[in-house]
Coordinates of C-alpha atoms in Angstrom, one line a residue:
M976 CA 111.6 102.1 94.7
K977 CA 112.5 99.4 92.2
L978 CA 112.6 95.9 93.6
D979 CA 115.4 93.5 92.6
A980 CA 114.5 90.0 93.4
R981 CA 118.0 88.8 92.6
I982 CA 116.7 85.6 90.9
P983 CA 119.6 83.9 89.2
T984 CA 119.6 83.6 85.4
G985 CA 119.9 80.4 83.5
P986 CA 118.1 77.0 83.8
I987 CA 115.9 77.0 86.9
E988 CA 117.2 73.6 88.0
D989 CA 120.8 75.0 88.2
A990 CA 119.9 78.4 89.7
W991 CA 120.4 77.7 93.4
D992 CA 123.6 75.8 92.9
S993 CA 124.9 78.6 90.7
A994 CA 123.8 81.2 93.3
K995 CA 125.6 79.3 96.1
F996 CA 128.8 79.1 94.2
E997 CA 128.8 82.8 93.4
M998 CA 128.1 83.9 97.0
K999 CA 131.0 85.2 99.0
L1000 CA 132.1 83.1 102.0
V1001 CA 133.2 84.0 105.5
N1002 CA 136.4 82.3 106.5
P1003 CA 135.8 79.7 109.3
A1004 CA 138.2 81.5 111.6
N1005 CA 136.3 84.8 111.1
K1006 CA 132.8 83.5 111.8
R1007 CA 133.3 83.8 115.5
R1008 CA 133.9 87.5 115.1
H1009 CA 130.3 88.0 113.8
N1010 CA 127.3 88.4 116.0
L1011 CA 123.8 87.5 114.7
I1012 CA 120.3 87.9 116.1
V1013 CA 117.5 85.4 115.4
V1014 CA 114.1 86.5 116.5
G1015 CA 111.8 83.5 116.9
S1016 CA 112.5 79.9 117.7
G1017 CA 109.9 77.9 115.8
L1018 CA 111.0 75.7 113.0
A1019 CA 112.5 78.5 110.9
G1020 CA 114.1 80.3 113.8
A1021 CA 115.4 77.2 115.6
S1022 CA 116.8 75.6 112.4
A1023 CA 118.5 78.9 111.4
A1024 CA 120.0 79.6 114.9
A1025 CA 121.2 76.0 115.2
T1026 CA 122.8 75.9 111.8
L1027 CA 124.4 79.4 112.1
G1028 CA 125.8 78.4 115.5
E1029 CA 127.1 75.1 114.1
L1030 CA 129.0 77.2 111.5
G1031 CA 130.7 79.2 114.2
Y1032 CA 128.7 82.4 114.3
N1033 CA 127.8 84.0 117.7
V1034 CA 124.0 83.8 117.8
K1035 CA 121.4 85.4 120.1
C1036 CA 118.1 83.6 119.7
F1037 CA 115.0 85.4 121.2
C1038 CA 112.1 83.2 122.3
F1039 CA 108.7 84.7 123.0
Q1040 CA 107.7 81.6 125.0
D1041 CA 109.5 80.1 128.0
S1042 CA 111.0 77.4 125.7
P1043 CA 111.4 76.9 122.0
R1044 CA 109.4 73.7 122.4
R1045 CA 106.3 75.9 122.8
A1046 CA 106.6 77.6 119.4
H1047 CA 103.4 77.5 117.3
S1048 CA 105.1 75.2 114.8
I1049 CA 103.9 72.3 117.0
A1050 CA 100.4 73.0 115.8
A1051 CA 101.2 71.9 112.2
Q1052 CA 99.8 68.4 112.6
G1053 CA 99.4 66.7 109.2
G1054 CA 102.8 66.4 107.6
I1055 CA 105.6 67.9 105.5
N1056 CA 106.0 67.6 101.7
A1057 CA 109.0 66.2 99.9
A1058 CA 109.6 65.0 96.4
K1059 CA 111.2 61.7 97.3
N1060 CA 108.8 59.6 95.2
Y1061 CA 109.1 56.7 97.6
Q1062 CA 105.6 55.6 96.5
N1063 CA 106.8 55.4 92.8
D1064 CA 103.5 57.2 91.8
G1065 CA 105.0 59.8 89.5
D1066 CA 106.3 62.4 91.9
S1067 CA 109.4 64.5 91.2
I1068 CA 111.0 67.8 92.1
Y1069 CA 109.5 69.4 89.0
R1070 CA 106.0 68.0 89.9
L1071 CA 106.2 69.4 93.4
F1072 CA 107.3 72.7 91.9
Y1073 CA 104.5 72.6 89.4
D1074 CA 101.8 71.8 92.0
T1075 CA 103.1 74.6 94.4
V1076 CA 103.1 77.3 91.7
K1077 CA 99.6 76.2 90.5
G1078 CA 98.3 75.8 94.0
G1079 CA 99.4 79.3 94.8
D1080 CA 97.3 80.5 91.8
F1081 CA 100.4 81.7 89.9
R1082 CA 101.2 84.5 92.3
A1083 CA 104.6 83.2 93.6
R1084 CA 108.1 83.4 92.0
E1085 CA 109.1 80.4 90.1
G1086 CA 112.7 80.6 91.3
N1087 CA 111.9 80.5 94.9
V1088 CA 109.4 77.7 94.5
Y1089 CA 111.7 75.5 92.5
R1090 CA 114.4 75.9 95.2
L1091 CA 111.9 74.9 97.8
A1092 CA 111.1 71.7 95.9
Q1093 CA 114.8 70.9 95.6
N1094 CA 115.5 71.4 99.3
S1095 CA 112.5 69.3 100.3
V1096 CA 114.4 66.1 99.6
H1097 CA 117.3 67.2 101.9
I1098 CA 114.9 68.2 104.7
I1099 CA 113.6 64.7 105.1
D1100 CA 117.2 63.3 105.3
Q1101 CA 118.1 65.9 107.8
C1102 CA 115.1 65.2 110.0
V1103 CA 115.5 61.4 109.8
A1104 CA 119.2 61.9 110.9
Q1105 CA 117.9 63.9 113.9
G1106 CA 115.6 61.1 114.9
V1107 CA 112.3 62.5 113.9
P1108 CA 109.9 59.5 114.2
F1109 CA 108.2 59.6 110.8
A1110 CA 105.6 56.9 110.1
R1111 CA 107.0 53.9 108.4
E1112 CA 105.7 51.0 106.2
Y1113 CA 105.8 47.5 107.5
G1114 CA 109.2 47.0 105.9
G1115 CA 110.7 50.0 107.5
S1116 CA 110.6 52.5 104.7
L1117 CA 109.1 56.0 105.3
E1118 CA 105.4 56.2 104.7
N1119 CA 103.5 58.9 102.8
R1120 CA 100.0 60.2 102.6
S1121 CA 98.3 62.7 100.2
F1122 CA 97.3 66.3 100.9
G1123 CA 95.1 68.8 99.0
G1124 CA 96.2 70.0 95.6
A1125 CA 98.3 66.9 94.7
Q1126 CA 97.6 63.6 93.0
V1127 CA 100.6 61.9 94.5
S1128 CA 101.5 60.8 98.0
R1129 CA 104.4 63.0 99.1
T1130 CA 103.5 64.0 102.6
F1131 CA 105.7 62.6 105.4
Y1132 CA 104.1 62.5 108.8
A1133 CA 104.3 61.5 112.4
R1134 CA 100.7 60.5 113.2
G1135 CA 98.9 63.9 113.8
Q1136 CA 101.8 65.6 115.5
T1137 CA 104.3 66.2 112.7
G1138 CA 105.1 69.8 113.6
Q1139 CA 105.9 68.9 117.2
Q1140 CA 108.2 66.1 116.2
L1141 CA 110.0 68.3 113.6
L1142 CA 110.4 71.1 116.2
L1143 CA 111.9 68.7 118.7
G1144 CA 114.5 67.7 116.1
A1145 CA 115.3 71.4 115.5
Y1146 CA 115.2 72.1 119.2
Q1147 CA 117.8 69.4 119.9
A1148 CA 120.1 70.8 117.3
L1149 CA 119.6 74.3 118.8
E1150 CA 120.2 73.1 122.4
R1151 CA 123.4 71.4 121.2
Q1152 CA 124.7 74.8 120.1
V1153 CA 123.5 76.4 123.3
D1154 CA 125.6 73.9 125.2
A1155 CA 128.5 74.6 123.0
G1156 CA 128.3 78.3 123.7
Q1157 CA 127.5 79.3 120.1
V1158 CA 123.9 80.2 120.7
T1159 CA 122.5 82.3 123.6
M1160 CA 118.8 81.7 124.3
I1161 CA 116.9 84.7 125.6
P1162 CA 113.4 83.4 126.5
R1163 CA 110.2 85.3 127.5
T1164 CA 111.3 88.3 125.5
E1165 CA 109.5 90.3 122.8
M1166 CA 111.0 92.3 120.1
L1167 CA 109.4 95.8 120.0
D1168 CA 111.6 97.7 117.5
L1169 CA 114.3 97.2 114.8
I1170 CA 117.4 99.3 115.0
V1171 CA 118.5 100.6 111.6
I1172 CA 121.8 102.4 111.3
D1173 CA 123.2 103.8 108.0
G1174 CA 120.3 102.0 106.3
Q1175 CA 121.3 98.6 107.6
A1176 CA 119.6 96.4 110.3
R1177 CA 121.9 96.4 113.3
G1178 CA 119.9 95.2 116.2
I1179 CA 116.6 95.2 118.1
V1180 CA 114.9 96.7 121.2
A1181 CA 113.3 94.0 123.3
R1182 CA 111.2 93.8 126.4
N1183 CA 111.5 91.1 129.1
L1184 CA 107.9 89.9 129.5
I1185 CA 108.5 89.0 133.2
T1186 CA 110.3 92.1 134.5
G1187 CA 109.2 94.6 131.9
K1188 CA 112.8 95.7 131.4
L1189 CA 113.8 97.1 128.0
S1190 CA 117.1 96.1 126.5
V1191 CA 119.1 96.8 123.4
H1192 CA 120.9 94.0 121.4
L1193 CA 123.3 94.7 118.6
A1194 CA 124.6 92.5 115.7
E1195 CA 125.8 92.5 112.1
A1196 CA 122.5 91.1 110.9
V1197 CA 119.0 90.4 112.1
I1198 CA 116.9 87.4 111.2
L1199 CA 113.2 87.5 111.8
A1200 CA 111.3 84.1 112.0
T1201 CA 108.3 85.2 114.0
G1202 CA 105.4 83.6 112.1
G1203 CA 102.3 85.1 110.5
Y1204 CA 99.6 87.6 111.3
G1205 CA 96.4 85.5 111.3
N1206 CA 95.5 86.8 114.7
V1207 CA 94.5 90.1 113.3
Y1208 CA 91.2 88.2 112.7
Y1209 CA 91.0 87.5 116.5
L1210 CA 89.5 84.1 116.0
S1211 CA 92.0 81.9 114.2
T1212 CA 93.8 78.6 114.6
N1213 CA 96.9 80.5 115.8
A1214 CA 98.1 80.4 119.4
K1215 CA 97.1 83.6 121.2
G1216 CA 100.7 84.6 121.5
S1217 CA 101.2 84.6 117.7
N1218 CA 101.4 88.2 116.6
A1219 CA 102.8 90.5 113.9
T1220 CA 104.7 93.0 116.1
A1221 CA 108.2 92.1 115.0
I1222 CA 107.5 92.2 111.3
W1223 CA 105.2 95.2 111.6
R1224 CA 107.7 97.3 113.6
A1225 CA 110.3 96.3 110.9
H1226 CA 107.9 97.4 108.2
K1227 CA 107.6 100.8 109.9
R1228 CA 111.4 101.1 109.8
G1229 CA 111.4 100.6 106.0
A1230 CA 110.9 97.0 105.2
L1231 CA 108.2 96.6 102.5
F1232 CA 105.2 94.4 103.3
A1233 CA 104.1 92.2 100.4
N1234 CA 100.7 90.8 99.5
P1235 CA 99.0 91.3 102.9
C1236 CA 95.6 90.4 101.6
F1237 CA 96.8 86.8 100.7
T1238 CA 95.4 85.1 103.8
Q1239 CA 94.4 81.5 104.0
I1240 CA 91.2 80.0 105.4
H1241 CA 91.6 76.4 106.5
P1242 CA 88.6 74.2 105.7
T1243 CA 89.1 71.7 108.5
C1244 CA 88.5 73.5 111.8
I1245 CA 86.2 72.8 114.7
P1246 CA 83.2 75.3 114.3
V1247 CA 82.8 78.2 116.6
S1248 CA 80.6 77.3 119.6
G1249 CA 80.2 80.6 121.4
D1250 CA 81.2 84.2 121.9
Y1251 CA 83.4 83.2 124.8
Q1252 CA 86.0 81.6 122.5
S1253 CA 89.4 83.3 122.1
K1254 CA 90.7 80.9 119.4
L1255 CA 89.8 78.1 117.1
T1256 CA 91.1 74.5 116.9
L1257 CA 92.5 73.1 113.7
M1258 CA 91.7 69.5 112.6
S1259 CA 94.6 68.5 110.3
E1260 CA 94.1 68.5 106.6
S1261 CA 95.4 64.9 106.6
L1262 CA 92.0 63.8 107.8
R1263 CA 90.7 64.5 104.3
N1264 CA 92.7 61.5 103.1
D1265 CA 90.2 59.1 104.7
G1266 CA 87.3 61.4 105.8
R1267 CA 84.5 62.1 103.3
I1268 CA 82.9 65.6 103.4
W1269 CA 79.2 65.9 103.0
V1270 CA 76.0 67.8 103.9
P1271 CA 72.3 66.9 103.6
K1272 CA 70.8 67.4 100.1
Q1273 CA 67.8 69.2 101.6
K1274 CA 67.9 72.6 103.2
G1275 CA 67.2 72.7 106.9
D1276 CA 67.6 68.9 107.4
K1277 CA 68.3 68.7 111.2
R1278 CA 68.3 64.9 111.5
R1279 CA 71.2 63.1 113.1
P1280 CA 73.8 62.1 110.5
D1281 CA 73.1 58.4 111.1
Q1282 CA 69.4 59.0 110.2
I1283 CA 70.2 60.6 106.8
P1284 CA 70.3 57.8 104.1
E1285 CA 73.2 57.7 101.7
D1286 CA 71.1 58.9 98.7
E1287 CA 70.1 62.0 100.7
R1288 CA 73.7 63.1 101.3
D1289 CA 75.7 65.4 99.1
Y1290 CA 79.4 64.6 98.9
Y1291 CA 79.8 67.9 97.2
L1292 CA 83.6 67.9 96.7
E1293 CA 83.5 64.5 95.2
R1294 CA 80.6 65.5 93.0
K1295 CA 82.2 68.8 91.8
Y1296 CA 85.9 67.8 91.6
P1297 CA 86.0 64.1 90.7
A1298 CA 89.8 64.1 90.0
F1299 CA 90.8 65.4 93.4
G1300 CA 87.6 64.9 95.4
N1301 CA 88.0 65.7 99.1
L1302 CA 91.7 66.6 98.5
V1303 CA 91.1 69.8 96.6
P1304 CA 93.3 72.8 97.8
R1305 CA 92.3 74.6 100.9
D1306 CA 90.9 77.7 99.3
V1307 CA 88.6 75.6 97.1
A1308 CA 87.4 73.4 99.9
S1309 CA 86.7 76.4 102.1
R1310 CA 84.7 78.4 99.6
N1311 CA 82.6 75.3 98.8
A1312 CA 81.9 74.7 102.5
K1313 CA 80.8 78.3 102.9
A1314 CA 78.6 78.0 99.8
V1315 CA 76.6 74.9 101.0
C1316 CA 76.2 76.5 104.5
D1317 CA 74.9 79.8 102.8
E1318 CA 72.4 77.6 101.0
G1319 CA 71.0 76.5 104.3
R1320 CA 72.4 73.0 104.2
G1321 CA 75.0 73.4 107.0
V1322 CA 75.0 71.1 110.0
G1323 CA 75.1 71.6 113.8
E1324 CA 73.2 74.1 115.9
T1325 CA 74.5 77.2 114.1
G1326 CA 74.3 75.7 110.6
L1327 CA 77.9 76.7 110.1
G1328 CA 79.4 73.3 109.7
V1329 CA 79.8 70.3 107.4
Y1330 CA 80.4 66.7 108.2
L1331 CA 83.8 65.0 107.9
D1332 CA 82.8 61.3 108.0
F1333 CA 85.1 58.3 108.6
A1334 CA 82.5 55.6 108.5
D1335 CA 83.6 54.3 105.1
A1336 CA 87.3 54.3 106.0
I1337 CA 86.7 52.5 109.3
Q1338 CA 84.7 49.9 107.5
R1339 CA 87.3 49.5 104.8
L1340 CA 90.5 49.7 106.9
G1341 CA 89.4 49.0 110.5
V1342 CA 89.4 51.1 113.6
E1343 CA 93.0 50.3 114.6
T1344 CA 94.4 51.5 111.2
I1345 CA 92.5 54.8 111.6
R1346 CA 93.7 55.1 115.2
D1347 CA 97.3 54.6 114.2
S1348 CA 97.1 57.3 111.6
Y1349 CA 94.9 59.9 113.4
G1350 CA 94.4 58.8 117.0
N1351 CA 95.6 61.9 118.7
L1352 CA 93.5 64.1 116.5
F1353 CA 90.4 62.1 117.2
D1354 CA 91.1 62.3 120.9
M1355 CA 91.6 66.0 120.7
Y1356 CA 88.3 66.4 118.9
Q1357 CA 86.4 64.3 121.4
R1358 CA 87.8 66.3 124.3
I1359 CA 86.7 69.6 122.8
T1360 CA 83.3 68.6 121.5
D1361 CA 82.3 65.6 123.6
E1362 CA 81.5 63.7 120.4
D1363 CA 83.3 60.4 119.4
P1364 CA 84.4 60.7 115.8
Y1365 CA 84.8 57.0 115.6
K1366 CA 81.1 56.7 116.0
V1367 CA 79.7 60.0 114.6
P1368 CA 81.1 62.3 111.8
M1369 CA 83.3 65.3 112.8
R1370 CA 81.8 68.7 112.3
I1371 CA 84.1 71.2 110.6
Y1372 CA 84.0 74.7 109.2
P1373 CA 86.6 77.0 107.6
A1374 CA 88.6 79.4 109.9
M1375 CA 91.5 81.8 109.5
H1376 CA 94.7 79.8 109.6
Y1377 CA 97.8 80.9 107.6
T1378 CA 99.1 84.1 106.0
M1379 CA 100.9 84.0 102.7
G1380 CA 101.7 87.7 102.8
G1381 CA 104.6 89.0 104.9
L1382 CA 107.7 91.1 104.6
W1383 CA 109.0 91.3 101.0
V1384 CA 112.3 89.4 100.5
D1385 CA 114.5 88.7 97.6
Y1386 CA 115.8 85.3 96.4
Q1387 CA 118.3 85.5 99.3
L1388 CA 115.5 86.1 101.9
Q1389 CA 116.8 89.6 102.5
S1390 CA 114.2 92.4 103.0
T1391 CA 114.4 95.9 101.6
I1392 CA 116.5 96.8 104.6
P1393 CA 120.0 95.4 104.1
G1394 CA 120.9 93.0 106.8
L1395 CA 117.3 92.1 107.7
F1396 CA 116.5 88.6 106.7
V1397 CA 113.0 87.1 107.0
L1398 CA 112.2 83.4 107.2
G1399 CA 109.2 81.1 107.2
E1400 CA 105.7 82.5 107.5
A1401 CA 107.0 86.0 108.4
N1402 CA 108.0 86.5 104.7
F1403 CA 105.8 86.3 101.6
S1404 CA 108.0 84.3 99.3
D1405 CA 107.0 80.8 98.4
H1406 CA 103.2 80.2 98.5
G1407 CA 101.6 82.9 96.3
A1408 CA 97.9 83.5 96.9
N1409 CA 97.2 80.1 98.6
R1410 CA 99.3 77.6 100.6
L1411 CA 99.1 74.0 99.8
G1412 CA 98.9 71.7 102.8
A1413 CA 102.2 70.4 104.3
S1414 CA 104.2 73.2 102.7
A1415 CA 104.7 75.5 105.7
L1416 CA 107.0 73.1 107.6
M1417 CA 108.9 72.6 104.3
Q1418 CA 109.4 76.3 103.8
G1419 CA 110.4 77.0 107.4
L1420 CA 113.1 74.3 107.5
S1421 CA 114.3 75.1 104.0
D1422 CA 114.8 78.7 104.9
G1423 CA 116.5 77.9 108.2
Y1424 CA 118.7 74.9 107.4
F1425 CA 119.6 75.3 103.8
I1426 CA 119.2 78.9 102.6
T1427 CA 120.0 81.4 105.4
P1428 CA 123.4 80.0 106.2
Y1429 CA 124.5 80.8 102.7
T1430 CA 122.8 84.1 102.2
V1431 CA 123.7 85.6 105.6
G1432 CA 127.3 84.7 105.1
N1433 CA 127.2 86.3 101.6
Y1434 CA 125.9 89.5 103.2
L1435 CA 128.5 89.6 105.9
A1436 CA 131.3 89.0 103.4
S1437 CA 130.0 91.6 101.0
S1438 CA 129.2 94.5 103.4
K1439 CA 131.2 97.1 105.2
L1440 CA 129.8 97.2 108.7
K1441 CA 131.1 99.7 111.2
D1442 CA 131.2 99.0 114.9
V1443 CA 128.0 100.1 116.7
K1444 CA 127.6 100.9 120.4
A1445 CA 124.5 101.2 122.5
S1446 CA 125.3 105.0 122.8
D1447 CA 124.7 105.5 119.1
P1448 CA 122.0 108.1 118.5
A1449 CA 119.9 105.7 116.4
V1450 CA 120.0 103.1 119.1
Q1451 CA 119.0 105.6 121.7
A1452 CA 116.2 107.0 119.5
A1453 CA 114.7 103.5 119.0
L1454 CA 114.9 102.8 122.8
T1455 CA 113.2 106.2 123.5
A1456 CA 110.5 105.6 121.0
T1457 CA 109.7 102.2 122.6
E1458 CA 109.6 103.7 126.0
Q1459 CA 107.2 106.4 124.8
G1460 CA 105.0 103.9 123.1
I1461 CA 104.6 101.9 126.3
A1462 CA 103.9 105.0 128.3
K1463 CA 101.3 106.1 125.9
L1464 CA 99.4 102.9 126.1
L1465 CA 99.4 103.0 129.9
S1466 CA 98.4 106.7 130.1
I1467 CA 95.0 106.4 128.2
K1468 CA 93.0 105.2 131.2
G1469 CA 89.9 104.6 129.3
K1470 CA 87.0 102.2 129.8
R1471 CA 87.5 99.4 127.3
T1472 CA 89.7 96.3 127.5
V1473 CA 92.2 95.3 124.9
D1474 CA 90.3 92.1 124.1
S1475 CA 87.1 94.0 123.4
F1476 CA 88.8 96.1 120.7
H1477 CA 90.6 93.1 119.3
R1478 CA 87.3 91.1 119.1
E1479 CA 85.5 93.9 117.3
L1480 CA 88.4 94.4 114.9
G1481 CA 88.5 90.7 114.1
K1482 CA 84.7 90.6 113.3
I1483 CA 85.2 93.5 110.8
M1484 CA 88.1 91.6 109.2
W1485 CA 86.2 88.3 109.0
D1486 CA 83.0 89.8 107.7
D1487 CA 84.5 92.1 105.1
C1488 CA 87.9 90.6 104.3
G1489 CA 87.6 87.0 105.2
M1490 CA 86.6 84.1 102.9
S1491 CA 85.1 86.5 100.3
R1492 CA 85.6 90.3 99.7
N1493 CA 83.9 93.0 97.6
A1494 CA 84.7 96.6 97.0
A1495 CA 81.9 98.1 99.0
G1496 CA 82.6 95.9 102.0
L1497 CA 86.3 96.7 101.9
R1498 CA 85.7 100.4 101.8
D1499 CA 83.3 100.1 104.7
A1500 CA 85.8 98.0 106.6
I1501 CA 88.6 100.6 106.1
G1502 CA 86.4 103.3 107.5
R1503 CA 85.3 101.3 110.5
I1504 CA 88.8 100.2 111.3
R1505 CA 90.0 103.8 111.3
A1506 CA 87.1 104.8 113.6
L1507 CA 87.7 101.9 115.9
R1508 CA 91.5 102.7 116.0
E1509 CA 90.7 106.3 117.0
E1510 CA 88.5 105.1 119.9
F1511 CA 91.3 102.6 120.9
W1512 CA 93.7 105.5 121.4
Q1513 CA 91.1 107.4 123.4
N1514 CA 89.3 104.8 125.4
L1515 CA 91.7 101.9 126.0
N1516 CA 92.3 100.7 129.6
V1517 CA 95.5 98.9 130.4
P1518 CA 95.7 98.2 134.1
G1519 CA 99.0 97.8 136.0
S1520 CA 102.4 99.2 135.0
G1521 CA 105.2 98.5 132.5
D1522 CA 107.6 97.4 135.2
D1523 CA 106.6 93.8 135.6
L1524 CA 104.5 91.0 134.1
N1525 CA 101.6 92.7 132.3
Q1526 CA 99.8 90.7 129.7
S1527 CA 97.2 93.4 129.0
L1528 CA 100.1 95.7 128.1
E1529 CA 101.6 93.1 125.8
K1530 CA 98.3 92.6 124.0
A1531 CA 97.7 96.4 123.7
G1532 CA 100.9 96.8 121.7
R1533 CA 100.0 94.0 119.4
V1534 CA 96.5 95.1 118.9
A1535 CA 97.7 98.6 118.1
D1536 CA 99.8 96.9 115.3
F1537 CA 96.8 94.8 114.2
F1538 CA 94.8 98.0 113.6
E1539 CA 97.4 99.3 111.2
L1540 CA 98.0 96.0 109.6
G1541 CA 94.2 95.2 109.3
E1542 CA 93.8 98.5 107.3
L1543 CA 96.7 97.6 105.0
I1544 CA 95.2 94.1 104.4
C1545 CA 91.9 95.8 103.3
I1546 CA 93.7 98.4 101.2
D1547 CA 95.6 95.6 99.4
A1548 CA 92.5 93.6 98.9
L1549 CA 90.7 96.6 97.4
E1550 CA 93.6 97.4 95.1
R1551 CA 93.7 93.9 93.7
N1552 CA 90.7 93.7 91.3
E1553 CA 90.8 90.0 90.7
S1554 CA 90.2 86.7 92.5
C1555 CA 93.2 84.4 93.2
G1556 CA 93.7 81.7 95.8
G1557 CA 92.7 82.9 99.2
H1558 CA 91.8 86.4 97.9
F1559 CA 88.3 85.9 96.6
R1560 CA 86.7 89.1 95.2
E1561 CA 83.0 88.4 94.7
E1562 CA 83.0 90.6 91.6
Y1563 CA 85.6 88.4 89.8
Q1564 CA 84.5 84.8 89.5
T1565 CA 83.8 82.3 86.8
P1566 CA 80.3 81.1 86.0
E1567 CA 81.1 78.0 88.1
G1568 CA 82.0 80.2 91.1
E1569 CA 85.8 79.7 90.8
A1570 CA 88.4 82.4 91.3
Q1571 CA 89.0 84.5 88.2
R1572 CA 92.5 85.9 87.9
D1573 CA 93.6 88.9 85.8
D1574 CA 97.1 88.0 84.9
E1575 CA 97.6 91.0 82.6
H1576 CA 96.9 93.6 85.2
Y1577 CA 97.7 91.8 88.5
G1578 CA 100.4 89.4 87.8
Y1579 CA 102.7 91.0 90.3
V1580 CA 103.8 91.1 94.0
A1581 CA 102.2 94.1 95.7
A1582 CA 104.9 95.5 98.1
W1583 CA 103.7 98.3 100.4
G1584 CA 105.8 100.9 102.0
Y1585 CA 105.0 102.7 105.2
T1586 CA 104.7 106.5 104.8
G1587 CA 103.8 107.6 108.3
P1588 CA 100.8 107.5 110.7
G1589 CA 97.5 108.0 108.8
N1590 CA 99.1 108.4 105.4
K1591 CA 98.3 106.2 102.4
P1592 CA 100.9 103.4 102.0
E1593 CA 103.0 103.5 98.9
L1594 CA 102.7 100.6 96.4
T1595 CA 105.7 99.1 94.6
K1596 CA 105.1 96.2 92.1
E1597 CA 107.4 93.3 91.4
P1598 CA 106.3 91.7 88.1
L1599 CA 106.1 88.0 88.1
E1600 CA 107.4 86.0 85.1
F1601 CA 106.4 82.5 84.3
V1602 CA 108.7 80.6 82.0
Y1603 CA 108.1 77.0 83.2
V1604 CA 104.6 76.9 84.5
H1605 CA 102.4 79.0 82.3
P1606 CA 99.4 80.6 84.1
S1607 CA 96.1 78.9 83.3
Q1608 CA 92.7 78.6 85.0
R1609 CA 93.2 76.3 87.9
S1610 CA 91.1 73.1 87.5
Y1611 CA 90.8 70.2 90.0
K1612 CA 88.0 68.5 88.2

């Protein structure tokens, strides 16, 4: 398969405007004749469904939770980037574009990233108009703070709950369309298969999570906005309900999966405290604006932090990266935290932690200023750890957080299945090998509010779509396959729980394909995953039935997908003989321990095709071209 990214020609600053003008339009009177499906109601899904409904399309929006307000987008705490340059500190659309391409270690398309930077300025206007309560200066203008990977203040925020406030804005827009009858919300429902007819995406098979009833939903186009796949690692900052089933089932129907090994470890998470944990808690990257990261200079120093004098502390990020200090990108901060802990200088009972200390900031700015900026984050930390971060430093350690890989999409956010569009974290498109902080919210809203309404309309106006009924053989085949998959999980009657398999899979992934990877470990991981998957299908125990609420059954389907996806992640990591961004192969690093890319041999998007159970996936490469930001060794010193 040859991949056509459909990136417009000509100057990059004119590309999106030219593309929009050249797209075909659907007459306003004809929009009501088109039915669309949006799966997911987080920032990307809610903004897309609301905007498409506003345009006059008939939209069904499927919500995994009981309400769109529970989407995992609320967990994005720190802020959202935009090139407004309100601080007058040198920011611009081009600088945001440059920082994002560089921050992604030159593994993202220039065209997509520039469009994202352009749309960023409109996103802020949109959200302010919706009433999102961004922080403001004394005079009333919007306030900014800095995030990792940038030397300007471009991150707009609402204390430490930016994602929640942005989601409420999108939710209100969505509910307006629900009230108008343009959007039908279908909550507590999980997509289990994609219906493909004549090579085009025409609907989904879904399961009601309360009653267990399967249903078929048909449309002219399907939009997936279902988030990332970080929970393949079991312990992550993702909500437990976050899963990859929708995009993985679409992958098995023919959508290529791009760059699965590009996973991001977040440096600012509360450390693991015991085997009983089922997830980890993120402390926002925004804390690195005012918190200083340090460890003792001496190995094995177990004194309380207040007993360690200043000259016996190692502020290692400030020492190694003086230009960016504590605001280096996430992959750099994470690897350095692991390195000092591996040296035996980690803090806490396990030694897997570093200090994030606000003493200097409190002394300089005052407690009330810190409380105004981060108060809810400090409260959350204290509730979880029973330690007061106003008085003692926070303890943090890297954890699985975000996934840059996802379904391959072209410039119009369409997958390799015509009519299947993929938004937000579910696609691979904008972040390359590493995501800069405060860019996920930006991408989700850009995709939903400002890109999909044009590209979906272009698809509808350009395609010949026959009427499809539930009796169509392809529809019935998808429904039957889903029924058989559920029956198979229930019929095993083994002795192990779903969670026990998931926890073991997650440990394999974290140990051998986590913060660092090497060829021997990846080969071993692939073999162990295959063996564990075989045991899963022979020794799984799912109590209950499929005819009512059954969370063990829900988890079983997702973990079955995680086994296949976990293997693909390791295969992709083994194939990519370089280090870049969040993909750190131990064999490929500079003498200073930084990631060492191989642009000549690996300057491409790796798009994998599903070839059947147990078969080796098929690799298709999309070469990346850099005209405006030439690849160089990333330096934050």
